[in-house]
Coordinates of C-alpha atoms in Angstrom, one line a residue:
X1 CA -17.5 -24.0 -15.7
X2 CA -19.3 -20.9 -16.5
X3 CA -17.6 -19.5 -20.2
X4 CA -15.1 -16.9 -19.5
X5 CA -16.6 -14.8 -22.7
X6 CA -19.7 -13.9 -20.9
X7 CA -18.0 -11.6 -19.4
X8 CA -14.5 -11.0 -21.1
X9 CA -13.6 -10.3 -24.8
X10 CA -11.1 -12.9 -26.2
X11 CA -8.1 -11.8 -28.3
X12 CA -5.1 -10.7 -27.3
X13 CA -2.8 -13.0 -25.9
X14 CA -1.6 -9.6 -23.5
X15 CA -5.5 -9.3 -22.3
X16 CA -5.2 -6.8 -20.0
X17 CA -7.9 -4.9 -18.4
X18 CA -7.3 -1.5 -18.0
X19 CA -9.9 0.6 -16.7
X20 CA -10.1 3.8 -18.0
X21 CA -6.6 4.4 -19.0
X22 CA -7.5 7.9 -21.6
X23 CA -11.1 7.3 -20.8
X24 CA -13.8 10.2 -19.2
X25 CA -15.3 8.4 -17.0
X26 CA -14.4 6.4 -14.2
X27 CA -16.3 3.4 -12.8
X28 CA -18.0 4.2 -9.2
X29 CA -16.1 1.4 -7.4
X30 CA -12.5 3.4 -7.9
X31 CA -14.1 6.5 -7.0
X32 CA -12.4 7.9 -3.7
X33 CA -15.7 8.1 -1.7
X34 CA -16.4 11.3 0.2
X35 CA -17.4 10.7 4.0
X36 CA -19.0 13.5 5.2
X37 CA -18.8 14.4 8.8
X38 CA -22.1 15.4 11.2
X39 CA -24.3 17.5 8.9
X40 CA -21.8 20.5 9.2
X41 CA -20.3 19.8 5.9
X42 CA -22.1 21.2 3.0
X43 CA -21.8 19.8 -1.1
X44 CA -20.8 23.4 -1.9
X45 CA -18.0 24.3 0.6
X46 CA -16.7 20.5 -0.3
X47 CA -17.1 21.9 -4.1
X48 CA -15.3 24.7 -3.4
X49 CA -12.3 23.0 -1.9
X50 CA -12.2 20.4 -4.7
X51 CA -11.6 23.1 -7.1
X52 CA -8.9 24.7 -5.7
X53 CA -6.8 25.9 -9.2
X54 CA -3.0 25.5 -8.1
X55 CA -2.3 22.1 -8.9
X56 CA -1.1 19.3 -6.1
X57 CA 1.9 16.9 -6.8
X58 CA -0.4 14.2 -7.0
X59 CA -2.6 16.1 -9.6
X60 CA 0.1 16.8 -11.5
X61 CA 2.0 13.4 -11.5
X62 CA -1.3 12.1 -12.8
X63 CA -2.1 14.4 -15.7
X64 CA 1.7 13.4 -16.8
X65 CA 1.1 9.7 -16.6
X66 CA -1.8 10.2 -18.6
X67 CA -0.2 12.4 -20.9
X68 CA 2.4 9.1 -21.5
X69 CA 0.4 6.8 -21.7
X70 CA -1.9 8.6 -24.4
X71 CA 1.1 9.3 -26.6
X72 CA 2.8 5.4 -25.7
X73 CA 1.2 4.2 -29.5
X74 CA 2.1 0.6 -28.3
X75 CA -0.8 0.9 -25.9
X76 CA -3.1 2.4 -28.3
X77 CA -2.1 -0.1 -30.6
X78 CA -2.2 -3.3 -28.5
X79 CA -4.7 -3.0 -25.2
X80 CA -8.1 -3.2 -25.7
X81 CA -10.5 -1.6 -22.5
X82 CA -12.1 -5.2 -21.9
X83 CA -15.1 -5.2 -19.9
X84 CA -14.7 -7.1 -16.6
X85 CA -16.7 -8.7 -14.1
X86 CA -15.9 -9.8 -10.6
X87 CA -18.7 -12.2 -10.4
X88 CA -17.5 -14.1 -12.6
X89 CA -13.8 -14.9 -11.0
X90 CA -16.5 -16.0 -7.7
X91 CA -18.8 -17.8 -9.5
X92 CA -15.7 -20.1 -10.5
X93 CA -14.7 -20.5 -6.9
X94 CA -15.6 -23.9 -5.7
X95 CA -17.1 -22.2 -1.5
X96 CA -16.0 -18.9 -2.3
X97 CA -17.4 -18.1 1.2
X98 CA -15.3 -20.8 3.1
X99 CA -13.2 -18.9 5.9
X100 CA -9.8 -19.7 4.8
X101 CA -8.4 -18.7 8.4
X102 CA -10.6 -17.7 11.7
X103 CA -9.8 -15.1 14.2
X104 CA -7.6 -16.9 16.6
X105 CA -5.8 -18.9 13.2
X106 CA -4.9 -15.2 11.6
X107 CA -3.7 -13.7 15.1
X108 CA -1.4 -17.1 15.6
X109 CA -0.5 -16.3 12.1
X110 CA 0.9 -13.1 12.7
X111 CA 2.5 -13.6 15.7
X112 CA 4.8 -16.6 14.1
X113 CA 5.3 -13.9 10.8
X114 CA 6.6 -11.5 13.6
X115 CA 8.6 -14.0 15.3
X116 CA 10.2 -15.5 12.1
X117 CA 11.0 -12.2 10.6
X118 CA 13.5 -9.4 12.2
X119 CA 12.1 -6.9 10.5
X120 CA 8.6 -6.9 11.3
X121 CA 7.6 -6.1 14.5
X122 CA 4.5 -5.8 17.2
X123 CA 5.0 -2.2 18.1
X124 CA 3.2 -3.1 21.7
X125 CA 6.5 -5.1 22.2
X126 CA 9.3 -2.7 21.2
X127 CA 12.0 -2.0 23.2
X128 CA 11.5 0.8 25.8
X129 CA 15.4 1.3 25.8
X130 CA 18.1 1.1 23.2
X131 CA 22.0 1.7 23.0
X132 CA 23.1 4.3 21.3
X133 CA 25.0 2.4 18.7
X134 CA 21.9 0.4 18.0
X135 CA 20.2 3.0 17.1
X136 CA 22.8 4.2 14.5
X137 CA 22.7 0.9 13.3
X138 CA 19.1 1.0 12.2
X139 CA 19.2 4.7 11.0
X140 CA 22.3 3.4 8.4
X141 CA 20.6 0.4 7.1
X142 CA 18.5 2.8 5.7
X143 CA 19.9 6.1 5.1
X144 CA 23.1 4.9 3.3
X145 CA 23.6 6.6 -0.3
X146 CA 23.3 5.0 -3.4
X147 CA 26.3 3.2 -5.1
X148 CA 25.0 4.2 -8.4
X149 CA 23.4 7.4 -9.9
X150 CA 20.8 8.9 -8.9
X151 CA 19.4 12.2 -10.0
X152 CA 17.4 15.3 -8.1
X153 CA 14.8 17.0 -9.7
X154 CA 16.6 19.7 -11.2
X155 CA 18.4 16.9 -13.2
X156 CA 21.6 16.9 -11.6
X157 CA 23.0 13.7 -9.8
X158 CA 23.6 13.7 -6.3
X159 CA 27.1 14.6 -5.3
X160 CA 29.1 13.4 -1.8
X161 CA 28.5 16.9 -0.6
X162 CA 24.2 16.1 -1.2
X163 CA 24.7 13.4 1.0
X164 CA 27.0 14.9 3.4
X165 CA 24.0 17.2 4.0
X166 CA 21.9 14.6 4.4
X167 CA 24.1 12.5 6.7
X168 CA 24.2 15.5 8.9
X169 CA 20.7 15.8 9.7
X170 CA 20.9 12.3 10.9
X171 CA 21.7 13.2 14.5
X172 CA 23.1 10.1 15.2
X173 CA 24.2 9.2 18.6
X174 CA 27.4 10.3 19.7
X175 CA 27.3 8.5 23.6
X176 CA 26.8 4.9 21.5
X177 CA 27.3 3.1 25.0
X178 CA 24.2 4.9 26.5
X179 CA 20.5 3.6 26.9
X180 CA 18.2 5.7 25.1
X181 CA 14.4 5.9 26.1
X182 CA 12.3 5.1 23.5
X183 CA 9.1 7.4 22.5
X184 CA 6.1 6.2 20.8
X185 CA 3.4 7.5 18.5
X186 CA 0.4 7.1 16.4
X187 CA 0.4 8.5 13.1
X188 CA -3.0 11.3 12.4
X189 CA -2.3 12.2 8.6
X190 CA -1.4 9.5 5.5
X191 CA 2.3 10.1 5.7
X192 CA 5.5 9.0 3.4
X193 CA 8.1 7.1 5.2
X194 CA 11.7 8.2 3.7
X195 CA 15.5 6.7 3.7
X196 CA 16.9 10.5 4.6
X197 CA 14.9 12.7 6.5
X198 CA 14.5 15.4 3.2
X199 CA 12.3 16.5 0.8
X200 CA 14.3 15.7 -1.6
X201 CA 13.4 13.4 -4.3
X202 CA 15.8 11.7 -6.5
X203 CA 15.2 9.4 -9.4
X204 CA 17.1 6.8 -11.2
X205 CA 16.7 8.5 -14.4
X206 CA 16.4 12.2 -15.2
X207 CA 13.1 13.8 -14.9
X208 CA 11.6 10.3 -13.8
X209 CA 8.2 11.1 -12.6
X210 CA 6.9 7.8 -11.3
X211 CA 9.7 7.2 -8.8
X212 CA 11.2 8.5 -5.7
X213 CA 14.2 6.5 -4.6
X214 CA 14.3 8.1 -1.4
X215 CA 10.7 7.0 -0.8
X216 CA 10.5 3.8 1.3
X217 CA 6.4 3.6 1.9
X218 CA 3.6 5.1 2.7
X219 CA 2.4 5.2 6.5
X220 CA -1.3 5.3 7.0
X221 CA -3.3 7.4 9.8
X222 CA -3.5 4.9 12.9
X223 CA -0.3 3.5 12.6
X224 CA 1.4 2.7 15.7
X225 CA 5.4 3.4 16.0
X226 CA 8.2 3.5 17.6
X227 CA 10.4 6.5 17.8
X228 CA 14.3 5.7 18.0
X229 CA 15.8 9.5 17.0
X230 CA 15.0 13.0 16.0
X231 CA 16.9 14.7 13.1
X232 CA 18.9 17.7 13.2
X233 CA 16.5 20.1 12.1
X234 CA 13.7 19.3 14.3
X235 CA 11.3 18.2 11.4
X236 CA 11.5 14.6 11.6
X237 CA 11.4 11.3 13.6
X238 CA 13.3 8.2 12.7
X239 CA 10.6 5.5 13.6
X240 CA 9.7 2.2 13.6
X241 CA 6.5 0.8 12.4
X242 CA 5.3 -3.3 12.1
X243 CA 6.5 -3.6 8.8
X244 CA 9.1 -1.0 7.6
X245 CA 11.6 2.0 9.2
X246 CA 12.6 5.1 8.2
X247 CA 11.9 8.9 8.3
X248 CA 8.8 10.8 8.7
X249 CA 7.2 14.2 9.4
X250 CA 6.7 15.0 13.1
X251 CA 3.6 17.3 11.9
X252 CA 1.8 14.0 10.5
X253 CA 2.5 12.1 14.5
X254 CA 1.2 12.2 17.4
X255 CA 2.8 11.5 20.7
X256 CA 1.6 9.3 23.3
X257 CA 2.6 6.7 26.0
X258 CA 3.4 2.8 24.9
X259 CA 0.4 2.1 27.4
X260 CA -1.9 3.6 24.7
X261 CA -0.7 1.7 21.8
X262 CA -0.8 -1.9 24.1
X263 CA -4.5 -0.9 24.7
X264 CA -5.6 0.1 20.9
X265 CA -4.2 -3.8 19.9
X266 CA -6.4 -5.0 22.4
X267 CA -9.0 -3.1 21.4
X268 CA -12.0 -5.0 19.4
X269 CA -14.2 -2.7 18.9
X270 CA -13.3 -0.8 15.6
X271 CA -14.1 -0.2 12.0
X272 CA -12.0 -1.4 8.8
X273 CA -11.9 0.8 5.4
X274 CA -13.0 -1.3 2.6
X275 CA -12.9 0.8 0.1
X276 CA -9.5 1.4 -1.4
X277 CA -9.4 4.7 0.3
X278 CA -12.1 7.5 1.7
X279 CA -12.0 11.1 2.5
X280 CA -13.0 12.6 5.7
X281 CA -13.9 15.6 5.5
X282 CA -14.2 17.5 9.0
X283 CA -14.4 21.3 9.7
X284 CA -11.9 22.3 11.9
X285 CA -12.7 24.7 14.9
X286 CA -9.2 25.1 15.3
X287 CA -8.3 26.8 12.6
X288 CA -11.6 27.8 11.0
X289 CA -11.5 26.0 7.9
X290 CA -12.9 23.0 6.1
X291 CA -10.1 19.8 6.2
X292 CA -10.1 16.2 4.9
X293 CA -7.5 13.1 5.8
X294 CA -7.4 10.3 3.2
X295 CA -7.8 7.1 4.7
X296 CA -6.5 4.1 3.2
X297 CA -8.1 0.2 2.9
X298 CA -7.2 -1.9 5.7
X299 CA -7.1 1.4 8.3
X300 CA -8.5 0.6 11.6
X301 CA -10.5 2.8 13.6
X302 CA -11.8 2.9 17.0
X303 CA -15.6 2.9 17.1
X304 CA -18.1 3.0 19.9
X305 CA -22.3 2.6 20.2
X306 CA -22.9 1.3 16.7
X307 CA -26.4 1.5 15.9
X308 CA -27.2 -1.0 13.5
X309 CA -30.0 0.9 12.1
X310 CA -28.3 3.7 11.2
X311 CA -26.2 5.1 8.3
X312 CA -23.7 6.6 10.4
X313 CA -20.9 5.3 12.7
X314 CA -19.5 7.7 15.8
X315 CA -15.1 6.9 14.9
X316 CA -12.8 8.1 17.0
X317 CA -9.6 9.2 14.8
X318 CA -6.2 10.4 16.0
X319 CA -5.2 14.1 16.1
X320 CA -2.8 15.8 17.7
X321 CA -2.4 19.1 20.2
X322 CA -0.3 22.1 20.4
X323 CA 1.8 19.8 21.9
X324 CA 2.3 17.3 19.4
X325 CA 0.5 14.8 22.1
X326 CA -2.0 12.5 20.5
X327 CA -5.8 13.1 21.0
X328 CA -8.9 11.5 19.6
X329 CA -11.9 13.5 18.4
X330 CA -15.0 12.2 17.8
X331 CA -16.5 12.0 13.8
X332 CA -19.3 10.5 12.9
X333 CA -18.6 8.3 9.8
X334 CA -20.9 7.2 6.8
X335 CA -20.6 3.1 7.4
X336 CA -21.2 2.3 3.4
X337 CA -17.5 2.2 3.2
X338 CA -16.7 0.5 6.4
X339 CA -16.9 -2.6 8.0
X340 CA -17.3 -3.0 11.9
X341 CA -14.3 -5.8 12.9
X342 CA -12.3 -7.2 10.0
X343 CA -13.7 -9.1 6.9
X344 CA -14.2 -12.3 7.1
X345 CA -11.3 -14.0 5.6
X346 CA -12.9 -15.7 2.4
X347 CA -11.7 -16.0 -1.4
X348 CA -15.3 -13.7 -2.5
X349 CA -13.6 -10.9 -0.2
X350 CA -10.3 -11.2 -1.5
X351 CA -12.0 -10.9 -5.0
X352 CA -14.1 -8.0 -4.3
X353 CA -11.5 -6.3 -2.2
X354 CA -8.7 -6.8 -5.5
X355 CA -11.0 -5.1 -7.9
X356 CA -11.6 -2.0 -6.0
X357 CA -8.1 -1.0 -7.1
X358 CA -8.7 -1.7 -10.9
X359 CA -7.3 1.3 -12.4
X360 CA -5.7 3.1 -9.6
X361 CA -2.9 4.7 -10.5
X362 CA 0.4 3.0 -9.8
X363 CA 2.1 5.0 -6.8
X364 CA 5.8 3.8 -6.0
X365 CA 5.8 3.7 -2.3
X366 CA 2.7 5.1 -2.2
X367 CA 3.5 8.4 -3.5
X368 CA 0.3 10.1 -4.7
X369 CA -2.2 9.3 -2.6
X370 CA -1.8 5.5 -4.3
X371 CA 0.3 2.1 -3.8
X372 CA 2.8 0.1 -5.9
X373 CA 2.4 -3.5 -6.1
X374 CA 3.4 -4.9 -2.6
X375 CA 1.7 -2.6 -1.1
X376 CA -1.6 -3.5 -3.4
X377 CA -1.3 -6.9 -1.7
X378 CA -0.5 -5.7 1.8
X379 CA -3.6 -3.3 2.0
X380 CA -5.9 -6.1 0.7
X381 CA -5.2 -8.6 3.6
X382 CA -4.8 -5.7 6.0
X383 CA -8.6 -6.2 5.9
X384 CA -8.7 -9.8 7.5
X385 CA -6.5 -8.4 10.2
X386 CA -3.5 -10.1 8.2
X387 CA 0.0 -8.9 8.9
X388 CA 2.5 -9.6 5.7
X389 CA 5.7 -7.6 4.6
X390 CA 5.9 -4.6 3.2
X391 CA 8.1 -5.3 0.0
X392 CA 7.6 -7.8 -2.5
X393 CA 11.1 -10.0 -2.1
X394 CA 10.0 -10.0 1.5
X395 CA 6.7 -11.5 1.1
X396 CA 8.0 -13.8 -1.5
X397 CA 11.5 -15.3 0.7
X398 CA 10.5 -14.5 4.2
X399 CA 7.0 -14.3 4.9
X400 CA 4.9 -17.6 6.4
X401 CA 2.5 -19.4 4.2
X402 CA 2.3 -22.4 2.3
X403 CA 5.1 -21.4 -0.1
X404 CA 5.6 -23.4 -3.9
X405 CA 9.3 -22.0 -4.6
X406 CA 10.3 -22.4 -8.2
X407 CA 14.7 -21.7 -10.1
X408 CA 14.0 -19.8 -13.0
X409 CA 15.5 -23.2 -14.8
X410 CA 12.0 -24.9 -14.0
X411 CA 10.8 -25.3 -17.5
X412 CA 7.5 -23.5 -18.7
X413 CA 5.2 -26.4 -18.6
X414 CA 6.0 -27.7 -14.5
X415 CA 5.3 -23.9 -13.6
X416 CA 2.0 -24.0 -15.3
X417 CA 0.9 -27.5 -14.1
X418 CA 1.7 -26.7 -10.7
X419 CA 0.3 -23.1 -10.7
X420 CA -3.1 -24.7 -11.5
X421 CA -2.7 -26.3 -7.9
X422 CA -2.7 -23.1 -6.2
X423 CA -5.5 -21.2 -4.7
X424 CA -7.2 -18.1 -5.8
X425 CA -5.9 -15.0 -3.7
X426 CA -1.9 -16.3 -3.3
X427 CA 0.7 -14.0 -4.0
X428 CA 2.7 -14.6 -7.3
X429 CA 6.5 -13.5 -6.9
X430 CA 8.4 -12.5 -9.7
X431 CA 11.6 -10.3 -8.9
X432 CA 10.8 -7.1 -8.1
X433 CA 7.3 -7.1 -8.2
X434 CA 4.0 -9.2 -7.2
X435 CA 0.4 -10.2 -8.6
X436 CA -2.1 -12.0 -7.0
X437 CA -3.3 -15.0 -8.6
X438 CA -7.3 -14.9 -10.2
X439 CA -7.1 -18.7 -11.3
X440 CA -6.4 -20.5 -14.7
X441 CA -9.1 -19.9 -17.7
X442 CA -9.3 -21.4 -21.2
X443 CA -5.4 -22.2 -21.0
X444 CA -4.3 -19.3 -19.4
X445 CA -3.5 -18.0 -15.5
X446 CA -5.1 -14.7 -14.6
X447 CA -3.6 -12.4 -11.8
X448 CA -4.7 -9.1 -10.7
X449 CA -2.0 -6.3 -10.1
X450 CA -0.8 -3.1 -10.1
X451 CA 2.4 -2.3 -12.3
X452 CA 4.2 0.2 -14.4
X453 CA 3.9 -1.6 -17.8
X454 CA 5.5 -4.8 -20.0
X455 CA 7.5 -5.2 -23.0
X456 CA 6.5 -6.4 -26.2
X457 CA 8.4 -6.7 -29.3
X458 CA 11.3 -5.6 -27.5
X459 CA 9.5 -2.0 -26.7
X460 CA 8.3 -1.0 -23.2
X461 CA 4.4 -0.4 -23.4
X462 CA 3.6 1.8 -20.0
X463 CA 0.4 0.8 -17.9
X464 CA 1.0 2.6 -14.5
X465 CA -2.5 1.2 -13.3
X466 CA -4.3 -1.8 -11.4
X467 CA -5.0 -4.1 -14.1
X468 CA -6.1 -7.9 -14.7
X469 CA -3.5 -9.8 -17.0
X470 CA -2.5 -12.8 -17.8
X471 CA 0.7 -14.3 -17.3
X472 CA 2.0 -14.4 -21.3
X473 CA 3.2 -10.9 -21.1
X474 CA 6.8 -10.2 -21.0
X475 CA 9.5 -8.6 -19.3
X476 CA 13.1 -6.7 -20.6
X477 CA 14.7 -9.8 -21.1
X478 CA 11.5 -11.6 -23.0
X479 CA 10.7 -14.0 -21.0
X480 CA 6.8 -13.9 -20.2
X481 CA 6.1 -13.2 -16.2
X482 CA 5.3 -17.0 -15.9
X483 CA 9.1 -18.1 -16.7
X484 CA 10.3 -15.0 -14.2
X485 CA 8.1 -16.7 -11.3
X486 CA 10.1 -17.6 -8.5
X487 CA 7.5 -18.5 -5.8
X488 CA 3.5 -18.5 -5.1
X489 CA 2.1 -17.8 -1.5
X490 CA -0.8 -18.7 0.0
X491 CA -1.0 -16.8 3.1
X492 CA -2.3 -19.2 5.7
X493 CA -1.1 -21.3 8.8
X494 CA -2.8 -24.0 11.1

């Protein structure tokens, strides 16, 4: 076995490598990568709109985080910037270019992870008709209020009458014994998925920066979805996508009929994002400006002619008329950050496709133009074509895989043992959040993740980044993350 110290630094016992947490520079494989579209789009008009001076939510969310983090002096006093190397997590994989699952092995899998769990579905499937009362039943699963505090951004808690507010923009059905038709859509921007249909944000704490509690996840351009309501005011759709439902902005989806939806899943000739997200830049004719749509890893898009010789790739991406009816316009697309079809399914990809999001910022729901931690694993098999859950206790319980459940009672030395059993790449389950498992090295396991921070000597030390860890560090209660597992997951299924 190939030393670990050739490429990391031994000392702490927390070894975590952050990348660039108060640093200047940022390494090129977590830059966002700039696609630029036909040869309209110049470096100096993409300058100009990069340095736009009001300040974006996201921008500004950041700057705070690294604002905390800089003044947290339990990080400056215990993490050390290690340097890392993904070669050398492959080079200890024993065929790290086996195919763990083919084609027809991953599409079986999926259907069965569909079948087994009620709330994921294949949107080509979804009813084309629902009762009324079924569709208030699905909007109050999710846009029920809190039983516990929560507070808005001006600092004061929600009160019945907030929510009363809310309720009433639910539009709920008042014939519950009638069949309502069922409308379908693609999303054409990177969209957040809500409990409420509001713009409201509340937090569990006051002036609590990282999280949005009416937030429910992120929903990426080419997302296919069911549409079960419309609220009150017009500006939203309650919708269903394969792995979550909720709320979201009818300006980010784009009408069209189920027929088109059945034919993109059958479609095989497309490109995946491998990069943890891109930026299309495009000039729109429309409304005479420059404009860009963030594309996330694991996004498919429809491609056609691919020229293997050249640079470029003509993509078709989803836009929307006056109408609100779905079109497709033609881009053509720089392929470095693509790959035509998915990746091939193999421990080296899951590797290299993990530490592209090595100091990302931590993005609860995927607020901020980032992802939290289930959504970190989600996004990396959505690049093998690999449908799991969306939240972590639902990949951990429900989802199919070859599953090693543990009690919390299991004593420390069985859940090491066993974990050094397991392969590199499964999900590791503790509650309320997941890693996934690097392999064990001089003594200790290794997992790659992305998390808001750890505890040690009874103080919380904030991270809010993609980082590699081990699991010694601890949790509120001071338990290290290896006593707190409750099941590991290899996502397979022949």
């Amino acid at each position: 076995m190939i030393s670990l110290e050739k490429y990391l630094k031994t000392g702490l016992i927390v070894s975590i490598i952050l990348i660039n947490i108060g640093c200047k520079k940022i390494p090129k494989n977590n830059e966002v990568t700039q696609i630029k579209i036909e040869n309209t789009v110049s470096e100096v008009i993409i300058e100009k709109t990069e340095n736009i001076t009001t300040k974006s939510d996201e921008v500004v969310y950041k700057e705070l985080l690294d604002d905390k983090i800089s003044h947290n002096k339990n990080v400056l006093n215990e993490i050390d910037y290690y340097n890392y190397d993904e070669n050398f997590f492959i080079e200890n994989i024993i065929e790290p270019n086996k195919i763990i699952m083919n084609k027809s092995e991953i599409i079986n899998f999926n259907k069965k992870n569909i079948l087994d769990n009620d709330f994921m579905y294949n949107i080509s499937e979804f009813f084309d008709f629902l009762k009324g009362e079924e569709i208030n039943k699905r909007i109050l699963t999710v846009s029920t209020p809190s039983k516990y505090n929560r507070y808005k951004k001006n600092g004061l808690i929600m009160s019945e009458d907030d929510y009363k507010i809310l309720h009433e923009n639910l539009n709920l059905k008042t014939n519950i014994n009638d069949d309502y038709p069922i409308k379908f859509g693609i999303c054409v921007n990177r969209t957040i998925m809500k409990s409420y249909p509001t713009d409201i944000q509340i937090s569990v704490l006051p002036g609590d920066i990282a999280y949005d509690r009416f937030t429910e996840s992120a929903i990426y351009p080419n997302e296919s979805m069911a549409i079960l309501n419309e609220s009150t005011d017009n500006n939203w759709y309650f919708v269903q996508v394969f792995h979550s439902a909720g709320w979201v902005k009818k300006e980010d989806i784009g009408l069209c009929k189920k027929d088109i939806i059945i034919d993109s899943e059958k479609n095989e000739n497309f490109a995946i994002v491998t990069d943890k997200m891109i930026n299309i830049v495009y000039y729109d004719n429309n409304l005479g400006e420059i404009n860009n749509i963030s594309y996330d890893m694991g996004v498919k898009i429809k491609i056609k002619d691919v020229d293997n010789k050249s640079d470029y790739i003509l993509g078709y991406l989803p836009f929307k008329d006056e109408k609100n009816n779905l079109i497709y316009k033609k881009l053509n697309l720089e392929r470095k950050s693509l790959n035509i079809g998915y990746l091939p399914y193999t421990k080296e990809n899951l590797i290299k496709q993990s530490f592209k999001f090595l100091g990302e910022y931590y993005g609860w729901g995927g607020l901020n133009n980032s992802r939290d931690c289930s959504a970190f694993l989600q996004d990396i098999y959505r690049t093998f074509g690999i449908q799991i859950p969306r939240n972590s206790s639902q990949q951990g319980k429900y989802s199919i895989g070859k599953t090693l459940n543990f009690i919390e009672q299991d004593d420390f030395n069985s859940k090491y043992t066993m974990l050094k059993d397991m392969e590199m790449g499964a999900g590791i389950y503790i509650p309320g959040h997941v890693m996934m498992y690097l392999g064990e090295y001089n003594g200790k396991h290794y997992v790659i993740h992305t998390f808001t921070g750890y505890y040690r000597d009874n103080k919380y030390v904030d991270v809010m980044k993609g980082a590699i860890t081990t699991l010694d560090i601890k949790s509120k209660d001071g338990k290290t993350y290896l006593e707190k597992v409750y099941a590991v997951k290899e996502f397979i299924y022949k």
